[in-house]
Short mmCIF file of C-alpha atoms in Angstrom, two decimals:
data_model
loop_
_atom_site.label_atom_id
_atom_site.label_comp_id
_atom_site.label_asym_id
_atom_site.label_seq_id
_atom_site.Cartn_x
_atom_site.Cartn_y
_atom_site.Cartn_z
CA UNK A 136 -16.29 13.20 35.59
CA UNK A 137 -15.52 12.36 31.97
CA UNK A 138 -12.51 14.65 31.51
CA UNK A 139 -10.93 12.96 34.55
CA UNK A 140 -11.57 9.54 33.40
CA UNK A 141 -9.86 10.53 30.13
CA UNK A 142 -6.94 11.83 32.00
CA UNK A 143 -6.56 8.41 33.68
CA UNK A 144 -6.98 6.53 30.50
CA UNK A 145 -4.51 8.32 28.65
CA UNK A 146 -1.93 8.39 31.66
CA UNK A 147 -2.14 4.66 31.61
CA UNK A 148 -1.77 4.25 27.82
CA UNK A 149 1.54 6.17 28.08
CA UNK A 150 3.01 4.30 31.01
CA UNK A 151 4.33 1.16 28.95
CA UNK A 152 6.73 3.37 27.00
CA UNK A 153 8.23 5.20 29.71
CA UNK A 154 12.00 4.81 30.77
CA UNK A 155 11.01 4.05 34.64
CA UNK A 156 8.86 1.13 33.79
CA UNK A 157 10.73 -2.22 33.52
CA UNK A 158 9.75 -6.07 33.63
CA UNK A 159 11.55 -8.88 35.05
CA UNK A 160 11.47 -12.70 34.43
CA UNK A 161 9.01 -14.53 36.69
CA UNK A 162 12.25 -16.35 38.34
CA UNK A 163 13.91 -13.23 39.29
CA UNK A 164 10.76 -11.79 40.58
CA UNK A 165 10.46 -14.75 43.05
CA UNK A 166 14.34 -14.58 43.94
CA UNK A 167 13.92 -10.86 44.68
CA UNK A 168 10.70 -11.41 46.74
CA UNK A 169 12.25 -14.21 48.86
CA UNK A 170 15.15 -12.03 49.98
CA UNK A 171 12.70 -10.11 52.03
CA UNK A 172 10.55 -13.09 53.28
CA UNK A 173 10.98 -15.66 56.29
CA UNK A 174 11.79 -19.21 55.05
CA UNK A 175 9.50 -21.84 57.03
CA UNK A 176 10.06 -25.46 58.02
CA UNK A 177 7.46 -26.34 55.29
CA UNK A 178 9.99 -25.01 52.56
CA UNK A 179 7.99 -22.02 51.43
CA UNK A 180 8.06 -18.57 52.22
CA UNK A 181 6.07 -16.13 54.95
CA UNK A 182 6.00 -12.31 54.20
CA UNK A 183 4.68 -9.84 56.63
CA UNK A 184 2.91 -6.64 55.28
CA UNK A 185 2.56 -3.24 57.24
CA UNK A 186 -1.15 -3.04 56.45
CA UNK A 187 -3.05 -6.46 56.88
CA UNK A 188 -6.41 -5.83 56.12
CA UNK A 189 -8.42 -4.62 52.99
CA UNK A 190 -8.99 -0.74 53.12
CA UNK A 191 -12.83 -1.06 52.47
CA UNK A 192 -13.75 2.19 54.15
CA UNK A 193 -11.15 3.98 51.94
CA UNK A 194 -12.23 2.36 48.63
CA UNK A 195 -14.08 4.76 46.31
CA UNK A 196 -15.68 3.75 42.78
CA UNK A 197 -15.30 6.78 40.31
CA UNK A 198 -17.27 7.05 37.11
CA UNK A 199 -20.74 7.48 35.62
CA UNK A 200 -23.85 7.09 38.15
CA UNK A 201 -23.97 3.46 37.20
CA UNK A 202 -20.82 2.60 38.96
CA UNK A 203 -20.50 5.40 41.77
CA UNK A 204 -20.41 3.98 45.13
CA UNK A 205 -22.48 5.76 47.82
CA UNK A 206 -20.28 7.41 50.22
CA UNK A 207 -21.74 7.28 53.94
CA UNK A 208 -18.56 8.34 55.50
CA UNK A 209 -16.99 11.73 55.55
CA UNK A 210 -13.77 9.84 54.75
CA UNK A 211 -15.13 8.44 51.44
CA UNK A 212 -16.60 11.73 50.77
CA UNK A 213 -13.25 13.49 51.29
CA UNK A 214 -11.49 10.94 49.00
CA UNK A 215 -13.98 11.51 46.27
CA UNK A 216 -13.79 15.52 46.66
CA UNK A 217 -10.06 15.51 46.41
CA UNK A 218 -9.69 12.87 43.77
CA UNK A 219 -8.63 15.05 40.85
CA UNK A 220 -5.92 16.78 42.81
CA UNK A 221 -4.79 13.13 44.32
CA UNK A 222 -4.91 11.76 40.49
CA UNK A 223 -2.82 14.56 39.11
CA UNK A 224 -0.28 14.44 41.91
CA UNK A 225 0.11 10.35 41.35
CA UNK A 226 0.50 10.92 37.38
CA UNK A 227 3.31 13.32 38.14
CA UNK A 228 4.95 10.75 40.56
CA UNK A 229 4.46 7.75 38.10
CA UNK A 230 6.85 9.95 35.65
CA UNK A 231 9.77 9.33 38.26
CA UNK A 232 9.28 6.17 40.40
CA UNK A 233 10.75 2.89 39.61
CA UNK A 234 7.67 0.96 38.17
CA UNK A 235 7.85 -2.78 37.75
CA UNK A 236 5.41 -4.02 35.22
CA UNK A 237 3.85 -7.57 35.74
CA UNK A 238 1.36 -9.11 33.20
CA UNK A 239 -1.18 -11.88 34.13
CA UNK A 240 -4.78 -13.06 33.20
CA UNK A 241 -8.10 -13.69 35.10
CA UNK A 242 -9.44 -16.98 33.98
CA UNK A 243 -8.41 -19.61 31.71
CA UNK A 244 -10.89 -19.97 28.69
CA UNK A 245 -11.36 -18.66 25.26
CA UNK A 246 -14.75 -16.86 26.42
CA UNK A 247 -13.76 -14.40 29.28
CA UNK A 248 -10.21 -13.99 30.42
CA UNK A 249 -9.20 -10.62 30.66
CA UNK A 250 -5.46 -9.70 30.44
CA UNK A 251 -4.06 -7.53 33.20
CA UNK A 252 -1.17 -5.65 34.01
CA UNK A 253 0.03 -4.25 37.48
CA UNK A 254 2.35 -1.45 37.61
CA UNK A 255 4.18 -1.66 41.01
CA UNK A 256 6.26 1.09 42.42
CA UNK A 257 9.57 -0.23 43.59
CA UNK A 258 10.49 2.85 45.69
CA UNK A 259 10.34 0.40 48.48
CA UNK A 260 12.20 -2.80 47.23
CA UNK A 261 10.72 -5.44 49.54
CA UNK A 262 7.17 -4.77 47.82
CA UNK A 263 8.53 -6.91 45.04
CA UNK A 264 6.59 -9.78 46.99
CA UNK A 265 3.35 -8.31 45.70
CA UNK A 266 4.34 -9.06 42.10
CA UNK A 267 5.37 -12.63 43.01
CA UNK A 268 2.04 -13.04 44.73
CA UNK A 269 -0.04 -11.82 41.76
CA UNK A 270 1.99 -14.29 39.49
CA UNK A 271 1.26 -17.18 41.93
CA UNK A 272 -2.58 -16.27 42.13
CA UNK A 273 -3.52 -15.57 38.29
CA UNK A 274 -2.93 -17.39 35.01
CA UNK A 275 0.08 -16.50 32.61
CA UNK A 276 -0.51 -13.70 30.16
CA UNK A 277 -1.35 -14.76 26.41
CA UNK A 278 -1.02 -11.23 25.44
CA UNK A 279 -4.43 -11.60 23.84
CA UNK A 280 -7.06 -8.95 22.60
CA UNK A 281 -10.30 -8.20 24.69
CA UNK A 282 -10.64 -6.56 27.96
CA UNK A 283 -7.88 -5.05 29.69
CA UNK A 284 -7.43 -4.34 33.37
CA UNK A 285 -4.86 -2.28 34.88
CA UNK A 286 -3.72 -2.02 38.74
CA UNK A 287 -1.59 0.82 39.62
CA UNK A 288 -0.11 0.02 42.91
CA UNK A 289 2.21 2.52 45.05
CA UNK A 290 2.65 1.11 48.69
CA UNK A 291 4.80 4.21 49.73
CA UNK A 292 1.93 6.76 49.04
CA UNK A 293 1.40 8.93 52.50
CA UNK A 294 -0.14 6.81 55.07
CA UNK A 295 -2.80 9.57 56.15
CA UNK A 296 -3.66 9.67 52.14
CA UNK A 297 -4.13 5.77 51.86
CA UNK A 298 -7.10 5.18 49.35
CA UNK A 299 -8.10 2.91 46.56
CA UNK A 300 -9.63 4.76 43.48
CA UNK A 301 -11.66 2.41 41.32
CA UNK A 302 -12.64 3.17 37.58
CA UNK A 303 -14.54 -0.05 36.62
CA UNK A 304 -15.55 1.56 33.27
CA UNK A 305 -12.17 2.22 31.90
CA UNK A 306 -10.56 -1.09 33.92
CA UNK A 307 -8.28 0.79 36.07
CA UNK A 308 -7.55 0.85 39.70
CA UNK A 309 -5.25 2.99 41.71
CA UNK A 310 -3.93 1.57 45.09
CA UNK A 311 -2.20 4.11 47.27
CA UNK A 312 -0.57 3.93 50.59
CA UNK A 313 -0.97 0.11 51.47
CA UNK A 314 1.29 -2.88 51.03
CA UNK A 315 -1.59 -5.42 51.59
CA UNK A 316 -1.51 -8.09 48.78
CA UNK A 317 -5.55 -8.46 48.93
CA UNK A 318 -5.67 -5.02 47.42
CA UNK A 319 -4.06 -6.12 44.45
CA UNK A 320 -6.11 -9.34 44.03
CA UNK A 321 -9.36 -7.51 44.54
CA UNK A 322 -8.52 -4.89 42.13
CA UNK A 323 -8.55 -7.06 39.23
CA UNK A 324 -11.38 -9.43 40.45
CA UNK A 325 -13.66 -6.35 41.04
CA UNK A 326 -12.93 -4.94 37.67
CA UNK A 327 -13.26 -8.30 36.00
CA UNK A 328 -16.71 -8.79 37.43
CA UNK A 329 -17.75 -5.27 36.36
CA UNK A 330 -16.39 -6.26 32.72
CA UNK A 331 -18.34 -9.71 32.88
CA UNK A 332 -21.60 -7.93 33.70
CA UNK A 333 -21.02 -5.80 30.45
CA UNK A 334 -21.06 -8.92 28.71
CA UNK A 335 -24.09 -10.58 30.17
CA UNK A 336 -22.58 -12.62 32.80
CA UNK A 337 -22.95 -12.26 36.63
CA UNK A 338 -19.80 -12.14 38.60
CA UNK A 339 -20.43 -14.21 41.83
CA UNK A 340 -18.17 -14.16 45.05
CA UNK A 341 -18.43 -17.85 45.35
CA UNK A 342 -16.51 -21.07 45.28
CA UNK A 343 -17.24 -23.92 42.93
CA UNK A 344 -16.79 -27.71 42.54
CA UNK A 345 -18.46 -30.62 41.11
CA UNK A 346 -19.95 -33.33 43.42
CA UNK A 347 -20.31 -36.91 42.44
CA UNK A 348 -23.07 -38.54 44.77
CA UNK A 349 -25.22 -41.80 44.45
CA UNK A 350 -28.87 -41.27 45.37
CA UNK A 351 -31.24 -43.59 47.11
CA UNK A 352 -31.91 -45.23 43.90
CA UNK A 353 -28.25 -46.13 43.40
CA UNK A 354 -28.01 -43.82 40.70
CA UNK A 355 -24.93 -41.74 40.41
CA UNK A 356 -25.13 -38.19 39.83
CA UNK A 357 -22.76 -35.45 38.79
CA UNK A 358 -23.66 -32.03 40.28
CA UNK A 359 -22.15 -28.72 40.16
CA UNK A 360 -21.99 -26.54 43.29
CA UNK A 361 -21.97 -22.80 43.84
CA UNK A 362 -21.08 -21.74 47.53
CA UNK A 363 -21.43 -18.24 48.68
CA UNK A 364 -20.04 -16.86 51.90
CA UNK A 365 -18.02 -13.87 53.40
CA UNK A 366 -14.74 -14.45 55.07
CA UNK A 367 -14.99 -16.79 58.32
CA UNK A 368 -18.30 -18.32 57.22
CA UNK A 369 -16.77 -21.55 56.22
CA UNK A 370 -16.89 -21.34 52.40
CA UNK A 371 -13.27 -22.32 51.81
CA UNK A 372 -13.44 -24.97 54.24
CA UNK A 373 -16.45 -26.63 52.72
CA UNK A 374 -15.60 -26.17 48.94
CA UNK A 375 -12.18 -27.86 49.97
CA UNK A 376 -13.94 -30.80 51.54
CA UNK A 377 -15.22 -34.36 50.29
CA UNK A 378 -18.13 -34.24 52.94
CA UNK A 379 -17.65 -37.94 53.47
CA UNK A 380 -18.88 -38.85 50.07
CA UNK A 381 -17.07 -42.37 50.01
CA UNK A 382 -19.34 -44.53 48.27
CA UNK A 383 -18.01 -46.07 44.89
CA UNK A 384 -18.04 -43.40 42.36
CA UNK A 385 -18.37 -40.54 44.79
CA UNK A 386 -16.19 -37.54 45.24
CA UNK A 387 -15.64 -34.10 44.54
CA UNK A 388 -13.52 -32.16 42.12
CA UNK A 389 -12.55 -28.69 43.16
CA UNK A 390 -12.81 -25.73 40.88
CA UNK A 391 -12.78 -22.45 42.55
CA UNK A 392 -12.57 -20.68 45.98
CA UNK A 393 -13.71 -16.93 45.55
CA UNK A 394 -14.82 -15.50 42.22
CA UNK A 395 -16.44 -16.91 39.22
CA UNK A 396 -18.45 -15.58 36.28
CA UNK A 397 -22.04 -17.04 35.75
CA UNK A 398 -23.31 -17.44 32.22
CA UNK A 399 -26.80 -17.97 30.98
CA UNK A 400 -26.09 -21.68 30.09
CA UNK A 401 -25.48 -22.24 33.77
CA UNK A 402 -21.44 -22.67 33.46
CA UNK A 403 -19.24 -20.66 35.84
CA UNK A 404 -16.12 -19.41 34.40
CA UNK A 405 -13.40 -19.57 36.98
CA UNK A 406 -10.68 -16.67 37.71
CA UNK A 407 -7.57 -18.04 39.54
CA UNK A 408 -5.08 -20.74 39.56
CA UNK A 409 -4.08 -20.02 43.36
CA UNK A 410 -6.24 -19.76 46.38
CA UNK A 411 -5.75 -16.71 48.93
CA UNK A 412 -7.20 -18.76 51.88
CA UNK A 413 -7.49 -17.83 55.57
CA UNK A 414 -5.11 -19.80 57.79
CA UNK A 415 -6.26 -18.98 61.20
CA UNK A 416 -7.54 -22.24 62.94
CA UNK A 417 -5.90 -24.28 60.33
CA UNK A 418 -5.39 -27.83 61.58
CA UNK A 419 -4.29 -31.13 60.00
CA UNK A 420 -7.17 -32.92 61.60
CA UNK A 421 -9.92 -30.37 60.80
CA UNK A 422 -8.71 -29.31 57.55
CA UNK A 423 -6.36 -31.92 56.21
CA UNK A 424 -6.48 -30.95 52.64
CA UNK A 425 -6.08 -27.24 53.10
CA UNK A 426 -3.48 -27.72 55.74
CA UNK A 427 -1.36 -30.04 53.35
CA UNK A 428 -1.73 -27.42 50.55
CA UNK A 429 -0.82 -24.47 52.82
CA UNK A 430 2.23 -26.35 54.20
CA UNK A 431 3.54 -27.28 50.57
CA UNK A 432 6.63 -25.81 49.35
CA UNK A 433 4.60 -24.13 46.66
CA UNK A 434 2.48 -22.24 49.10
CA UNK A 435 2.86 -18.71 49.89
CA UNK A 436 2.18 -17.34 53.58
CA UNK A 437 0.92 -13.93 54.05
CA UNK A 438 1.08 -12.56 57.58
CA UNK A 439 1.28 -15.86 59.53
CA UNK A 440 3.28 -16.22 62.75
CA UNK A 441 6.72 -17.82 62.08
CA UNK A 442 9.42 -17.87 64.60
CA UNK A 443 13.10 -17.68 64.49
CA UNK A 444 13.65 -21.46 63.45
CA UNK A 445 10.71 -21.36 60.95
CA UNK A 446 8.20 -23.05 62.65
CA UNK A 447 4.70 -21.95 61.70
CA UNK A 448 1.79 -21.06 64.12
CA UNK A 449 -1.45 -20.63 62.19
CA UNK A 450 -3.41 -20.17 65.41
CA UNK A 451 -1.26 -17.34 66.63
CA UNK A 452 -3.19 -13.95 66.40
CA UNK A 453 0.00 -11.78 67.58
CA UNK A 454 0.45 -10.10 63.99
CA UNK A 455 -3.27 -10.57 62.83
CA UNK A 456 -6.44 -12.55 62.78
CA UNK A 457 -6.12 -12.27 59.07
CA UNK A 458 -3.12 -14.53 58.33
CA UNK A 459 -3.52 -16.08 54.81
CA UNK A 460 -1.79 -18.54 52.25
CA UNK A 461 -1.86 -18.46 48.74
CA UNK A 462 -2.09 -22.42 47.91
CA UNK A 463 -1.99 -24.01 44.33
CA UNK A 464 -4.75 -26.11 43.02
CA UNK A 465 -2.05 -28.65 41.91
CA UNK A 466 -1.62 -29.35 45.79
CA UNK A 467 -5.03 -30.36 46.24
CA UNK A 468 -4.24 -33.58 44.67
CA UNK A 469 -6.81 -35.62 43.16
CA UNK A 470 -9.52 -33.43 44.44
CA UNK A 471 -8.70 -30.58 42.03
CA UNK A 472 -10.92 -30.65 39.15
CA UNK A 473 -9.41 -30.60 35.56
CA UNK A 474 -10.69 -27.21 35.01
CA UNK A 475 -11.49 -24.12 36.98
CA UNK A 476 -14.71 -23.68 35.18
CA UNK A 477 -17.83 -25.34 35.91
CA UNK A 478 -19.47 -27.14 32.77
CA UNK A 479 -22.88 -26.02 31.35
CA UNK A 480 -26.02 -27.50 33.02
CA UNK A 481 -26.41 -29.43 29.92
CA UNK A 482 -23.55 -31.43 30.82
CA UNK A 483 -24.47 -32.06 34.57
CA UNK A 484 -27.35 -33.51 36.42
CA UNK A 485 -27.98 -30.44 38.51
CA UNK A 486 -26.50 -27.37 40.11
CA UNK A 487 -26.61 -26.77 44.24
CA UNK A 488 -26.53 -23.24 45.18
CA UNK A 489 -25.62 -22.73 48.95
CA UNK A 490 -25.88 -19.53 51.03
CA UNK A 491 -23.36 -19.95 53.94
CA UNK A 492 -24.12 -17.80 56.88
CA UNK A 493 -22.83 -17.71 60.45
CA UNK A 494 -24.28 -14.37 62.25
CA UNK A 495 -27.72 -15.40 61.86
CA UNK A 496 -27.86 -17.66 65.14
CA UNK A 497 -31.38 -18.53 65.10
CA UNK A 498 -32.08 -19.55 61.46
CA UNK A 499 -32.10 -23.52 60.93
CA UNK A 500 -28.99 -25.40 60.08
CA UNK A 501 -30.20 -25.73 56.65
CA UNK A 502 -33.18 -24.40 54.68
CA UNK A 503 -34.34 -25.41 50.99
CA UNK A 504 -35.25 -22.07 49.22
CA UNK A 505 -37.81 -21.33 46.20
CA UNK A 506 -36.20 -19.18 43.42
CA UNK A 507 -37.75 -16.05 44.86
CA UNK A 508 -36.33 -16.65 48.25
CA UNK A 509 -32.83 -17.40 46.89
CA UNK A 510 -33.00 -14.23 45.20
CA UNK A 511 -33.74 -12.29 48.32
CA UNK A 512 -30.91 -14.35 50.20
CA UNK A 513 -28.59 -13.21 47.43
CA UNK A 514 -29.78 -9.53 47.91
CA UNK A 515 -29.69 -9.53 51.57
CA UNK A 516 -26.71 -11.62 52.13
CA UNK A 517 -25.27 -11.71 55.49
CA UNK A 518 -22.36 -9.77 55.97
CA UNK A 519 -19.97 -8.94 58.64
CA UNK A 520 -16.88 -6.55 59.00
CA UNK A 521 -14.54 -9.47 58.67
CA UNK A 522 -10.88 -9.67 59.37
CA UNK A 523 -10.40 -9.32 55.74
CA UNK A 524 -11.66 -5.63 56.01
CA UNK A 525 -9.88 -3.15 58.23
CA UNK A 526 -12.62 -2.05 60.73
CA UNK A 527 -14.24 -3.40 63.87
CA UNK A 528 -16.44 -6.55 63.77
CA UNK A 529 -20.21 -5.38 63.95
CA UNK A 530 -23.22 -6.53 61.96
CA UNK A 531 -24.08 -4.22 59.22
CA UNK A 532 -25.72 -4.01 55.83
CA UNK A 533 -25.59 -7.04 53.81
CA UNK A 534 -23.41 -7.28 50.66
CA UNK A 535 -25.17 -8.52 47.60
CA UNK A 536 -24.36 -12.29 46.99
CA UNK A 537 -21.63 -11.97 49.95
CA UNK A 538 -19.68 -9.85 47.58
CA UNK A 539 -17.33 -7.28 48.87
CA UNK A 540 -16.03 -6.44 45.42
CA UNK A 541 -19.64 -5.61 44.15
CA UNK A 542 -20.08 -2.42 41.74
CA UNK A 543 -23.32 -0.98 40.37
CA UNK A 544 -26.89 -1.26 40.96
CA UNK A 545 -27.83 -4.18 43.59
CA UNK A 546 -31.35 -4.59 42.01
CA UNK A 547 -29.76 -5.54 38.71
CA UNK A 548 -27.75 -8.17 40.23
CA UNK A 549 -30.50 -9.65 42.03
CA UNK A 550 -32.85 -9.73 39.10
CA UNK A 551 -30.08 -11.33 37.00
CA UNK A 552 -29.37 -13.89 39.56
CA UNK A 553 -33.27 -14.52 39.87
CA UNK A 554 -33.65 -14.86 36.09
CA UNK A 555 -30.72 -17.37 35.78
CA UNK A 556 -32.13 -19.57 38.79
CA UNK A 557 -35.57 -19.35 37.38
CA UNK A 558 -34.82 -20.27 33.80
CA UNK A 559 -33.00 -23.32 35.11
CA UNK A 560 -35.36 -24.08 37.92
CA UNK A 561 -35.71 -28.07 37.12
CA UNK A 562 -31.90 -28.25 37.62
CA UNK A 563 -31.04 -25.76 40.33
CA UNK A 564 -31.76 -25.95 44.08
CA UNK A 565 -30.82 -23.32 46.73
CA UNK A 566 -30.19 -23.70 50.21
CA UNK A 567 -29.28 -21.47 53.07
CA UNK A 568 -26.67 -23.31 55.33
CA UNK A 569 -25.92 -22.09 58.85
CA UNK A 570 -22.52 -22.46 59.92
CA UNK A 571 -22.97 -20.12 63.10
CA UNK A 572 -23.94 -20.92 66.67
CA UNK A 573 -25.98 -20.25 69.52
CA UNK A 574 -25.90 -19.73 73.28
CA UNK A 575 -22.85 -17.39 73.77
CA UNK A 576 -23.07 -14.57 76.67
CA UNK A 577 -20.75 -11.78 76.22
CA UNK A 578 -20.28 -8.97 78.76
CA UNK A 579 -19.04 -5.73 77.11
CA UNK A 580 -16.55 -4.05 79.34
CA UNK A 581 -16.28 -0.21 79.89
CA UNK A 582 -13.10 -0.09 77.83
CA UNK A 583 -14.92 -1.77 74.89
CA UNK A 584 -13.36 -5.00 75.30
CA UNK A 585 -15.43 -8.33 75.22
CA UNK A 586 -15.46 -10.98 78.06
CA UNK A 587 -16.98 -13.96 77.05
CA UNK A 588 -19.15 -15.62 79.94
CA UNK A 589 -20.48 -18.55 78.06
CA UNK A 590 -18.90 -19.96 74.88
CA UNK A 591 -20.79 -20.32 71.60
CA UNK A 592 -22.24 -23.66 70.44
CA UNK A 593 -21.22 -24.08 66.91
CA UNK A 594 -22.34 -26.16 63.97
CA UNK A 595 -19.13 -28.32 63.49
CA UNK A 596 -17.53 -29.01 60.11
CA UNK A 597 -18.73 -32.70 60.28
CA UNK A 598 -22.19 -31.49 61.10
CA UNK A 599 -22.38 -29.33 58.01
CA UNK A 600 -20.72 -32.07 55.79
CA UNK A 601 -23.43 -34.24 56.74
CA UNK A 602 -25.93 -31.73 55.63
CA UNK A 603 -23.98 -31.03 52.29
CA UNK A 604 -23.68 -34.91 51.59
CA UNK A 605 -27.45 -35.44 52.38
CA UNK A 606 -28.39 -32.58 49.74
CA UNK A 607 -26.13 -34.14 47.29
CA UNK A 608 -27.28 -37.68 47.85
CA UNK A 609 -31.00 -36.45 48.03
CA UNK A 610 -31.36 -38.26 51.21
CA UNK A 611 -32.71 -35.41 53.43
CA UNK A 612 -36.37 -35.52 54.37
CA UNK A 613 -37.51 -32.15 54.13
CA UNK A 614 -40.88 -30.43 55.81
CA UNK A 615 -42.50 -27.06 55.63
CA UNK A 616 -41.69 -24.95 58.66
CA UNK A 617 -44.58 -22.67 59.60
CA UNK A 618 -42.52 -20.30 61.48
CA UNK A 619 -39.91 -19.56 58.89
CA UNK A 620 -41.93 -20.06 55.62
CA UNK A 621 -39.08 -22.38 54.26
CA UNK A 622 -38.71 -26.10 54.00
CA UNK A 623 -36.35 -27.30 56.85
CA UNK A 624 -34.91 -30.89 57.41
CA UNK A 625 -36.99 -33.34 59.32
CA UNK A 626 -34.28 -35.84 58.89
CA UNK A 627 -30.58 -35.89 58.04
CA UNK A 628 -28.56 -39.03 57.73
CA UNK A 629 -25.62 -39.13 60.29
CA UNK A 630 -26.65 -35.78 62.13
#
């Protein structure tokens, strides 16, 4: 494997000097991208890709045994087997294809902010939109020393050979045969999480914010929050919510939506300036903050239904159930935190860690966990083949920390998480929060279709907001649940 890694590394090092590699000013990239988009009544632009989901089933990690992914499918085994030939064919192609170079940075701090480069083939000119989206998601490059991550993105690769080859140890990912933007974003975040682990941090697939809440004693507290959850679990909805914290001095400061790097002092370094949020079901009444940001002229829409007059239909699933928007933190208004980073625990009054689940329909609406139980929840996190991944929706093995970008040994991740929680036990409180529902009756038809005979009764947004508000204000009355062997609510104000 090492000779192959050396071959990839050498090819990447030669790319900047090739005559077929070029750069463009940010404004020109945007102007070129807009040519291929659809303008909306909001004053922003929607783009539609051919591939509309992550190719998780075609993503393979290559390198030493510490990063190598298990290959449970014949397709993944086939990709791995033919990787050397694929890579050599790709390297020859990269000598001839027009490659747009885009530089950016994951994070906005002086401790860990990897510099990133994407080489995007412009054989299909309309895919310039991918460069525009990367620049609207991540921070401007400082051209500094330190970790460097590289993505080579070739959308026009043969469809039958579509694959994502990840080389975490050398910070390189090859994305072949897809034009879905999520692959570019995920490639950079996946590699950044691996690099963070090598520096003693824990990359988390979690949203973060500061909560200011007044307790029963009338004393205001400033709390950090880490919120885990897979797609469609409600993570983004509740990160971008004030939970009805309306007393004087109360409120929230939204920091991040997807990936942070947790350090031993309890701080969590952010990664993005733009949030890539799901738009299905987005409504001004249920999601006022997210709707306002997604309908801003600064937003970028991705695979959303837009008609010939520019009207936007977030609920329309004709194109996909995985419509997205890149929203800017600036458009969150006063609820955006001054920094994308959570401060160290020494600078705040505590940290709330929440695991959002929606498929475990029988678990309590909220459970208070010990550090040991929290580590198990982290390790065995609920997962579902969500609309963000290209496969059928069926329960499967959980992904560590609800993290679809995980690389490495699950035990290492779980032990690191446990040690961090345990070392700050006096200031860290962990909870499982159930945003799912009960009572659905479904008939499976002979052609595989589902006929819903009885609709599900779900935990609604105001109800989960009441739970989080009660946790922050410390007003929930807890009791030991003999059946679940965790503490569950005996009383929640407003629920």
